[in-house]
Amino acid sequence: MNYYRVVELLGDGISPELSQSVRTVVQALSCKIEFVPVDLSEASRKARGNVLYDEAVAAMREHGVAIKYPTATKGESPNKVLRDRCHFAVIHRPVCTIPGIANNFKKTIDIDVVRIATGGTYEDAGRRIGRDTAVSLRVIERAPCRFAARFAFKLAMVRGTSVTSTSKYTIQRETDGLFEEVVGEIAEDYPAVPFRRELFDSLLAGIIMNPERYAVIVCPNEYGDFLSDTACGLIGSIGLGDSSSYAFEDDGKITLAMFDPAGGTAPDLAGKNLANPTASLLSLANLLRHLGEIEAGKSLRRAILEAIASGRGTRDVGGTLGTAEFTAEIAERVQGSPARA
């Protein structure tokens, strides 16, 4: 049995229940994971300040992989602090239709949003010029573009699909133009992967009208933020999305990976056995893939999708189960899967 140590970044609200769900399912896997917990809850951050972040980043760099649960943004955003300190350059958000979950979108979607984790309009809060004007600086850097593009093309090779780059390159000619220039250069290294570029507004319409045309989509920071949440809305809930963040060496080798659900702390659900752990468990499945436990990751993902499709989901997605009962359902399915045997 393969053995791994994974940093576990604990948070607020429903975080303890999500952690318990992940730990329960881990016991059913065909590999062994030992968690190294770090408490990033609001109370712990207030008490320990920057020393806590120092410990978290040191642990993440030592072990190379982490799973994170939702944290309250009070005073600072732990996500942004970790992104800056760990030099995360790429965020990956897979989104697919989950049979059994009601939504207003009647077509099937299955996309991987690969987003530059830095730059765009998010690095500068802006400033006022007089009473009636405000400006902000928009930054696109070559290295993160290169990391995101290469990650996207490697992912497309694994999936056997295409890559679409998207931005507003006809308007933001220098910033988005640099992004598209870099993606085009990387595309030349992957001649077997179909590649095209689309303007972002056109791509949004295209996903709604013809979602089957899209697989791996690579884009600058804010575009990926908008797109991934929109896609989660199409499948029924933002709370169904999982996310992963990656840091790289100059040669493109991944040095650090963090996996987390895209949803928030949901304090109104905390402690009531009502939280939906689907996104956290999908994060775990993606973490397993990253560790090289391909079959275990596939088995877990299959267990989640099949349980929901059969009506054995949590109440927020039309099922009847609480957090603990849904977790037990997934653990039982994983335990009995061919990959586990």
GROMACS .gro file of C-alpha atoms in nm:
model
  341
    1MET     CA    1   0.000   0.000   0.000
    2ASN     CA    2   0.144   0.337  -0.105
    3TYR     CA    3   0.184   0.597   0.170
    4TYR     CA    4   0.160   0.977   0.145
    5ARG     CA    5   0.167   1.277   0.379
    6VAL     CA    6  -0.068   1.559   0.287
    7VAL     CA    7  -0.099   1.897   0.457
    8GLU     CA    8  -0.457   1.964   0.568
    9LEU     CA    9  -0.547   2.334   0.593
   10LEU     CA   10  -0.845   2.364   0.828
   11GLY     CA   11  -1.084   2.657   0.813
   12ASP     CA   12  -1.415   2.799   0.930
   13GLY     CA   13  -1.788   2.725   0.914
   14ILE     CA   14  -1.846   2.384   0.759
   15SER     CA   15  -1.473   2.314   0.740
   16PRO     CA   16  -1.469   2.057   1.026
   17GLU     CA   17  -1.747   1.855   0.862
   18LEU     CA   18  -1.575   1.862   0.523
   19SER     CA   19  -1.252   1.749   0.686
   20GLN     CA   20  -1.431   1.462   0.860
   21SER     CA   21  -1.590   1.360   0.530
   22VAL     CA   22  -1.254   1.352   0.351
   23ARG     CA   23  -1.086   1.163   0.635
   24THR     CA   24  -1.365   0.905   0.640
   25VAL     CA   25  -1.341   0.840   0.267
   26VAL     CA   26  -0.960   0.822   0.284
   27GLN     CA   27  -0.996   0.520   0.514
   28ALA     CA   28  -1.166   0.334   0.229
   29LEU     CA   29  -0.896   0.402  -0.029
   30SER     CA   30  -0.642   0.159  -0.166
   31CYS     CA   31  -0.358   0.386  -0.050
   32LYS     CA   32  -0.272   0.538   0.287
   33ILE     CA   33  -0.278   0.913   0.348
   34GLU     CA   34  -0.155   1.072   0.669
   35PHE     CA   35  -0.273   1.430   0.719
   36VAL     CA   36  -0.055   1.706   0.862
   37PRO     CA   37  -0.314   1.953   1.002
   38VAL     CA   38  -0.268   2.330   1.014
   39ASP     CA   39  -0.548   2.540   1.166
   40LEU     CA   40  -0.616   2.840   0.941
   41SER     CA   41  -0.947   2.929   1.106
   42GLU     CA   42  -1.019   3.295   1.179
   43ALA     CA   43  -0.962   3.246   1.552
   44SER     CA   44  -0.625   3.080   1.494
   45ARG     CA   45  -0.519   3.354   1.251
   46LYS     CA   46  -0.609   3.625   1.499
   47ALA     CA   47  -0.415   3.452   1.775
   48ARG     CA   48  -0.102   3.366   1.580
   49GLY     CA   49  -0.082   3.606   1.287
   50ASN     CA   50   0.191   3.568   1.026
   51VAL     CA   51   0.367   3.292   1.222
   52LEU     CA   52   0.075   3.065   1.136
   53TYR     CA   53   0.115   3.133   0.765
   54ASP     CA   54   0.488   3.071   0.796
   55GLU     CA   55   0.415   2.726   0.941
   56ALA     CA   56   0.151   2.649   0.679
   57VAL     CA   57   0.376   2.741   0.386
   58ALA     CA   58   0.673   2.555   0.537
   59ALA     CA   59   0.464   2.240   0.575
   60MET     CA   60   0.327   2.272   0.222
   61ARG     CA   61   0.675   2.311   0.076
   62GLU     CA   62   0.803   2.016   0.276
   63HIS     CA   63   0.531   1.776   0.162
   64GLY     CA   64   0.448   1.931  -0.177
   65VAL     CA   65   0.071   1.876  -0.159
   66ALA     CA   66  -0.216   2.011   0.047
   67ILE     CA   67  -0.593   1.996   0.076
   68LYS     CA   68  -0.767   2.310   0.199
   69TYR     CA   69  -1.114   2.378   0.337
   70PRO     CA   70  -1.308   2.708   0.325
   71THR     CA   71  -1.169   2.996   0.531
   72ALA     CA   72  -1.344   3.318   0.628
   73THR     CA   73  -1.207   3.633   0.465
   74LYS     CA   74  -1.172   3.856   0.770
   75GLY     CA   75  -0.893   4.111   0.760
   76GLU     CA   76  -0.718   3.922   0.483
   77SER     CA   77  -0.795   3.649   0.234
   78PRO     CA   78  -0.610   3.328   0.331
   79ASN     CA   79  -0.645   3.214  -0.030
   80LYS     CA   80  -0.462   3.523  -0.155
   81VAL     CA   81  -0.197   3.500   0.116
   82LEU     CA   82  -0.125   3.137   0.027
   83ARG     CA   83  -0.133   3.215  -0.345
   84ASP     CA   84   0.127   3.489  -0.300
   85ARG     CA   85   0.353   3.306  -0.054
   86CYS     CA   86   0.345   2.974  -0.240
   87HIS     CA   87   0.385   3.143  -0.581
   88PHE     CA   88   0.084   2.963  -0.725
   89ALA     CA   89   0.072   3.042  -1.095
   90VAL     CA   90  -0.214   2.825  -1.226
   91ILE     CA   91  -0.563   2.741  -1.100
   92HIS     CA   92  -0.747   2.442  -1.251
   93ARG     CA   93  -1.126   2.423  -1.221
   94PRO     CA   94  -1.291   2.114  -1.375
   95VAL     CA   95  -1.668   2.144  -1.422
   96CYS     CA   96  -1.898   1.875  -1.559
   97THR     CA   97  -2.268   1.797  -1.564
   98ILE     CA   98  -2.364   1.564  -1.279
   99PRO     CA   99  -2.663   1.342  -1.364
  100GLY     CA  100  -2.929   1.356  -1.094
  101ILE     CA  101  -2.883   1.726  -1.013
  102ALA     CA  102  -3.159   1.956  -1.138
  103ASN     CA  103  -3.051   2.269  -1.324
  104ASN     CA  104  -3.179   2.514  -1.583
  105PHE     CA  105  -2.925   2.407  -1.845
  106LYS     CA  106  -3.042   2.112  -2.049
  107LYS     CA  107  -2.720   2.032  -2.234
  108THR     CA  108  -2.414   1.846  -2.106
  109ILE     CA  109  -2.102   2.035  -2.011
  110ASP     CA  110  -1.757   1.889  -1.943
  111ILE     CA  111  -1.481   2.148  -1.936
  112ASP     CA  112  -1.152   2.216  -1.761
  113VAL     CA  113  -1.091   2.584  -1.692
  114VAL     CA  114  -0.717   2.653  -1.664
  115ARG     CA  115  -0.674   3.002  -1.522
  116ILE     CA  116  -0.365   3.210  -1.462
  117ALA     CA  117  -0.364   3.258  -1.085
  118THR     CA  118  -0.202   3.601  -1.085
  119GLY     CA  119  -0.222   3.933  -1.263
  120GLY     CA  120  -0.508   4.062  -1.472
  121THR     CA  121  -0.710   4.327  -1.291
  122TYR     CA  122  -0.691   4.151  -0.954
  123GLU     CA  123  -0.347   4.270  -0.845
  124ASP     CA  124  -0.436   4.639  -0.822
  125ALA     CA  125  -0.733   4.778  -0.629
  126GLY     CA  126  -0.696   5.101  -0.826
  127ARG     CA  127  -0.700   5.464  -0.727
  128ARG     CA  128  -0.920   5.770  -0.766
  129ILE     CA  129  -0.819   6.060  -0.989
  130GLY     CA  130  -1.022   6.349  -0.864
  131ARG     CA  131  -1.389   6.297  -0.783
  132ASP     CA  132  -1.519   6.137  -1.102
  133THR     CA  133  -1.246   5.909  -1.233
  134ALA     CA  134  -1.082   5.588  -1.112
  135VAL     CA  135  -0.808   5.378  -1.273
  136SER     CA  136  -0.634   5.047  -1.207
  137LEU     CA  137  -0.333   4.871  -1.354
  138ARG     CA  138  -0.376   4.545  -1.546
  139VAL     CA  139  -0.076   4.311  -1.554
  140ILE     CA  140  -0.004   4.006  -1.770
  141GLU     CA  141   0.333   3.831  -1.726
  142ARG     CA  142   0.494   3.587  -1.966
  143ALA     CA  143   0.593   3.316  -1.713
  144PRO     CA  144   0.244   3.248  -1.568
  145CYS     CA  145   0.103   3.247  -1.922
  146ARG     CA  146   0.360   2.985  -2.017
  147PHE     CA  147   0.285   2.768  -1.711
  148ALA     CA  148  -0.092   2.785  -1.770
  149ALA     CA  149  -0.062   2.709  -2.141
  150ARG     CA  150   0.165   2.409  -2.089
  151PHE     CA  151  -0.060   2.276  -1.812
  152ALA     CA  152  -0.360   2.310  -2.045
  153PHE     CA  153  -0.197   2.128  -2.335
  154LYS     CA  154  -0.071   1.844  -2.113
  155LEU     CA  155  -0.421   1.808  -1.969
  156ALA     CA  156  -0.571   1.800  -2.318
  157MET     CA  157  -0.327   1.525  -2.416
  158VAL     CA  158  -0.440   1.316  -2.120
  159ARG     CA  159  -0.807   1.380  -2.195
  160GLY     CA  160  -0.764   1.340  -2.571
  161THR     CA  161  -0.938   1.671  -2.632
  162SER     CA  162  -0.876   2.022  -2.762
  163VAL     CA  163  -0.749   2.347  -2.611
  164THR     CA  164  -0.924   2.680  -2.651
  165SER     CA  165  -0.753   3.001  -2.539
  166THR     CA  166  -0.981   3.292  -2.463
  167SER     CA  167  -0.943   3.661  -2.381
  168LYS     CA  168  -1.032   4.000  -2.529
  169TYR     CA  169  -0.721   4.016  -2.746
  170THR     CA  170  -0.878   4.247  -3.005
  171ILE     CA  171  -0.939   4.512  -2.737
  172GLN     CA  172  -0.669   4.451  -2.476
  173ARG     CA  173  -0.411   4.426  -2.751
  174GLU     CA  174  -0.099   4.442  -2.535
  175THR     CA  175  -0.200   4.249  -2.221
  176ASP     CA  176  -0.429   3.984  -2.371
  177GLY     CA  177  -0.218   3.997  -2.684
  178LEU     CA  178   0.085   3.885  -2.483
  179PHE     CA  179  -0.120   3.602  -2.330
  180GLU     CA  180  -0.234   3.478  -2.670
  181GLU     CA  181   0.117   3.511  -2.811
  182VAL     CA  182   0.257   3.284  -2.538
  183VAL     CA  183  -0.022   3.027  -2.573
  184GLY     CA  184   0.038   3.017  -2.946
  185GLU     CA  185   0.408   2.950  -2.888
  186ILE     CA  186   0.333   2.662  -2.651
  187ALA     CA  187   0.075   2.522  -2.894
  188GLU     CA  188   0.358   2.462  -3.142
  189ASP     CA  189   0.505   2.206  -2.900
  190TYR     CA  190   0.180   2.005  -2.910
  191PRO     CA  191   0.091   1.968  -3.280
  192ALA     CA  192  -0.135   1.668  -3.210
  193VAL     CA  193  -0.365   1.874  -2.983
  194PRO     CA  194  -0.634   2.071  -3.168
  195PHE     CA  195  -0.607   2.439  -3.074
  196ARG     CA  196  -0.807   2.753  -3.143
  197ARG     CA  197  -0.859   3.093  -2.981
  198GLU     CA  198  -1.187   3.271  -2.921
  199LEU     CA  199  -1.289   3.607  -2.785
  200PHE     CA  200  -1.418   3.569  -2.431
  201ASP     CA  201  -1.769   3.705  -2.491
  202SER     CA  202  -1.808   3.478  -2.794
  203LEU     CA  203  -1.685   3.180  -2.591
  204LEU     CA  204  -1.945   3.240  -2.318
  205ALA     CA  205  -2.221   3.234  -2.577
  206GLY     CA  206  -2.066   2.929  -2.743
  207ILE     CA  207  -2.060   2.728  -2.420
  208ILE     CA  208  -2.431   2.792  -2.369
  209MET     CA  209  -2.525   2.711  -2.730
  210ASN     CA  210  -2.274   2.438  -2.817
  211PRO     CA  211  -2.099   2.314  -2.500
  212GLU     CA  212  -1.975   2.000  -2.674
  213ARG     CA  213  -1.722   2.215  -2.867
  214TYR     CA  214  -1.529   2.297  -2.551
  215ALA     CA  215  -1.296   2.085  -2.338
  216VAL     CA  216  -0.982   2.251  -2.196
  217ILE     CA  217  -1.003   2.630  -2.181
  218VAL     CA  218  -0.702   2.844  -2.084
  219CYS     CA  219  -0.740   3.210  -1.994
  220PRO     CA  220  -0.612   3.504  -1.788
  221ASN     CA  221  -0.702   3.547  -1.422
  222GLU     CA  222  -1.035   3.730  -1.412
  223TYR     CA  223  -1.176   3.556  -1.721
  224GLY     CA  224  -1.119   3.218  -1.556
  225ASP     CA  225  -1.288   3.338  -1.238
  226PHE     CA  226  -1.598   3.447  -1.429
  227LEU     CA  227  -1.604   3.139  -1.649
  228SER     CA  228  -1.565   2.875  -1.378
  229ASP     CA  229  -1.842   3.018  -1.160
  230THR     CA  230  -2.069   3.054  -1.462
  231ALA     CA  231  -2.004   2.691  -1.557
  232CYS     CA  232  -2.080   2.575  -1.201
  233GLY     CA  233  -2.407   2.769  -1.219
  234LEU     CA  234  -2.493   2.582  -1.539
  235ILE     CA  235  -2.452   2.244  -1.368
  236GLY     CA  236  -2.664   2.346  -1.071
  237SER     CA  237  -2.448   2.488  -0.791
  238ILE     CA  238  -2.126   2.678  -0.732
  239GLY     CA  239  -2.080   2.443  -0.436
  240LEU     CA  240  -2.018   2.152  -0.674
  241GLY     CA  241  -1.691   2.290  -0.808
  242ASP     CA  242  -1.346   2.182  -0.696
  243SER     CA  243  -1.024   2.369  -0.757
  244SER     CA  244  -0.650   2.307  -0.761
  245SER     CA  245  -0.361   2.553  -0.750
  246TYR     CA  246  -0.006   2.484  -0.874
  247ALA     CA  247   0.339   2.633  -0.834
  248PHE     CA  248   0.618   2.550  -1.080
  249GLU     CA  249   0.990   2.549  -1.132
  250ASP     CA  250   1.120   2.745  -1.431
  251ASP     CA  251   1.123   2.429  -1.643
  252GLY     CA  252   0.751   2.370  -1.578
  253LYS     CA  253   0.783   2.098  -1.315
  254ILE     CA  254   0.512   2.122  -1.048
  255THR     CA  255   0.666   2.194  -0.708
  256LEU     CA  256   0.353   2.247  -0.498
  257ALA     CA  257  -0.015   2.164  -0.539
  258MET     CA  258  -0.315   2.261  -0.328
  259PHE     CA  259  -0.665   2.118  -0.372
  260ASP     CA  260  -0.982   2.276  -0.234
  261PRO     CA  261  -1.357   2.311  -0.283
  262ALA     CA  262  -1.456   2.632  -0.457
  263GLY     CA  263  -1.746   2.710  -0.220
  264GLY     CA  264  -1.747   2.920   0.096
  265THR     CA  265  -1.768   2.860   0.470
  266ALA     CA  266  -2.152   2.845   0.481
  267PRO     CA  267  -2.174   2.932   0.855
  268ASP     CA  268  -2.553   2.889   0.850
  269LEU     CA  269  -2.503   2.517   0.776
  270ALA     CA  270  -2.217   2.454   1.017
  271GLY     CA  271  -2.270   2.174   1.265
  272LYS     CA  272  -2.612   2.076   1.127
  273ASN     CA  273  -2.514   1.776   0.911
  274LEU     CA  274  -2.637   1.972   0.607
  275ALA     CA  275  -2.311   2.057   0.428
  276ASN     CA  276  -2.253   1.904   0.086
  277PRO     CA  277  -1.901   1.752   0.080
  278THR     CA  278  -1.913   1.674  -0.294
  279ALA     CA  279  -1.664   1.945  -0.393
  280SER     CA  280  -1.421   1.847  -0.116
  281LEU     CA  281  -1.439   1.483  -0.221
  282LEU     CA  282  -1.387   1.578  -0.586
  283SER     CA  283  -1.084   1.777  -0.466
  284LEU     CA  284  -0.960   1.461  -0.298
  285ALA     CA  285  -1.008   1.268  -0.625
  286ASN     CA  286  -0.803   1.528  -0.810
  287LEU     CA  287  -0.538   1.514  -0.537
  288LEU     CA  288  -0.516   1.138  -0.582
  289ARG     CA  289  -0.462   1.185  -0.956
  290HIS     CA  290  -0.183   1.430  -0.881
  291LEU     CA  291  -0.018   1.177  -0.647
  292GLY     CA  292  -0.024   0.918  -0.925
  293GLU     CA  293  -0.307   0.716  -0.769
  294ILE     CA  294  -0.500   0.730  -1.096
  295GLU     CA  295  -0.734   0.437  -1.036
  296ALA     CA  296  -0.813   0.545  -0.681
  297GLY     CA  297  -0.901   0.893  -0.805
  298LYS     CA  298  -1.122   0.753  -1.082
  299SER     CA  299  -1.291   0.516  -0.837
  300LEU     CA  300  -1.372   0.800  -0.598
  301ARG     CA  301  -1.502   1.028  -0.871
  302ARG     CA  302  -1.716   0.746  -1.011
  303ALA     CA  303  -1.856   0.671  -0.665
  304ILE     CA  304  -1.958   1.035  -0.615
  305LEU     CA  305  -2.127   1.071  -0.954
  306GLU     CA  306  -2.306   0.736  -0.934
  307ALA     CA  307  -2.434   0.803  -0.583
  308ILE     CA  308  -2.581   1.139  -0.682
  309ALA     CA  309  -2.727   0.998  -1.004
  310SER     CA  310  -2.907   0.728  -0.805
  311GLY     CA  311  -3.063   0.983  -0.571
  312ARG     CA  312  -2.818   0.919  -0.287
  313GLY     CA  313  -2.702   1.279  -0.264
  314THR     CA  314  -2.739   1.553  -0.006
  315ARG     CA  315  -3.060   1.752   0.031
  316ASP     CA  316  -2.934   2.063  -0.148
  317VAL     CA  317  -2.902   1.870  -0.476
  318GLY     CA  318  -3.228   1.680  -0.453
  319GLY     CA  319  -3.116   1.387  -0.239
  320THR     CA  320  -3.220   1.289   0.112
  321LEU     CA  321  -2.888   1.237   0.292
  322GLY     CA  322  -2.703   1.446   0.546
  323THR     CA  323  -2.329   1.510   0.531
  324ALA     CA  324  -2.237   1.204   0.736
  325GLU     CA  325  -2.475   0.970   0.554
  326PHE     CA  326  -2.358   1.083   0.210
  327THR     CA  327  -1.999   1.039   0.321
  328ALA     CA  328  -2.073   0.685   0.441
  329GLU     CA  329  -2.239   0.612   0.105
  330ILE     CA  330  -1.929   0.723  -0.086
  331ALA     CA  331  -1.692   0.535   0.145
  332GLU     CA  332  -1.894   0.215   0.100
  333ARG     CA  333  -1.894   0.250  -0.278
  334VAL     CA  334  -1.519   0.314  -0.284
  335GLN     CA  335  -1.455   0.021  -0.051
  336GLY     CA  336  -1.641  -0.210  -0.286
  337SER     CA  337  -1.493  -0.078  -0.610
  338PRO     CA  338  -1.266  -0.290  -0.833
  339ALA     CA  339  -0.982  -0.040  -0.776
  340ARG     CA  340  -1.002  -0.102  -0.400
  341ALA     CA  341  -1.013  -0.478  -0.436
   0.00000   0.00000   0.00000
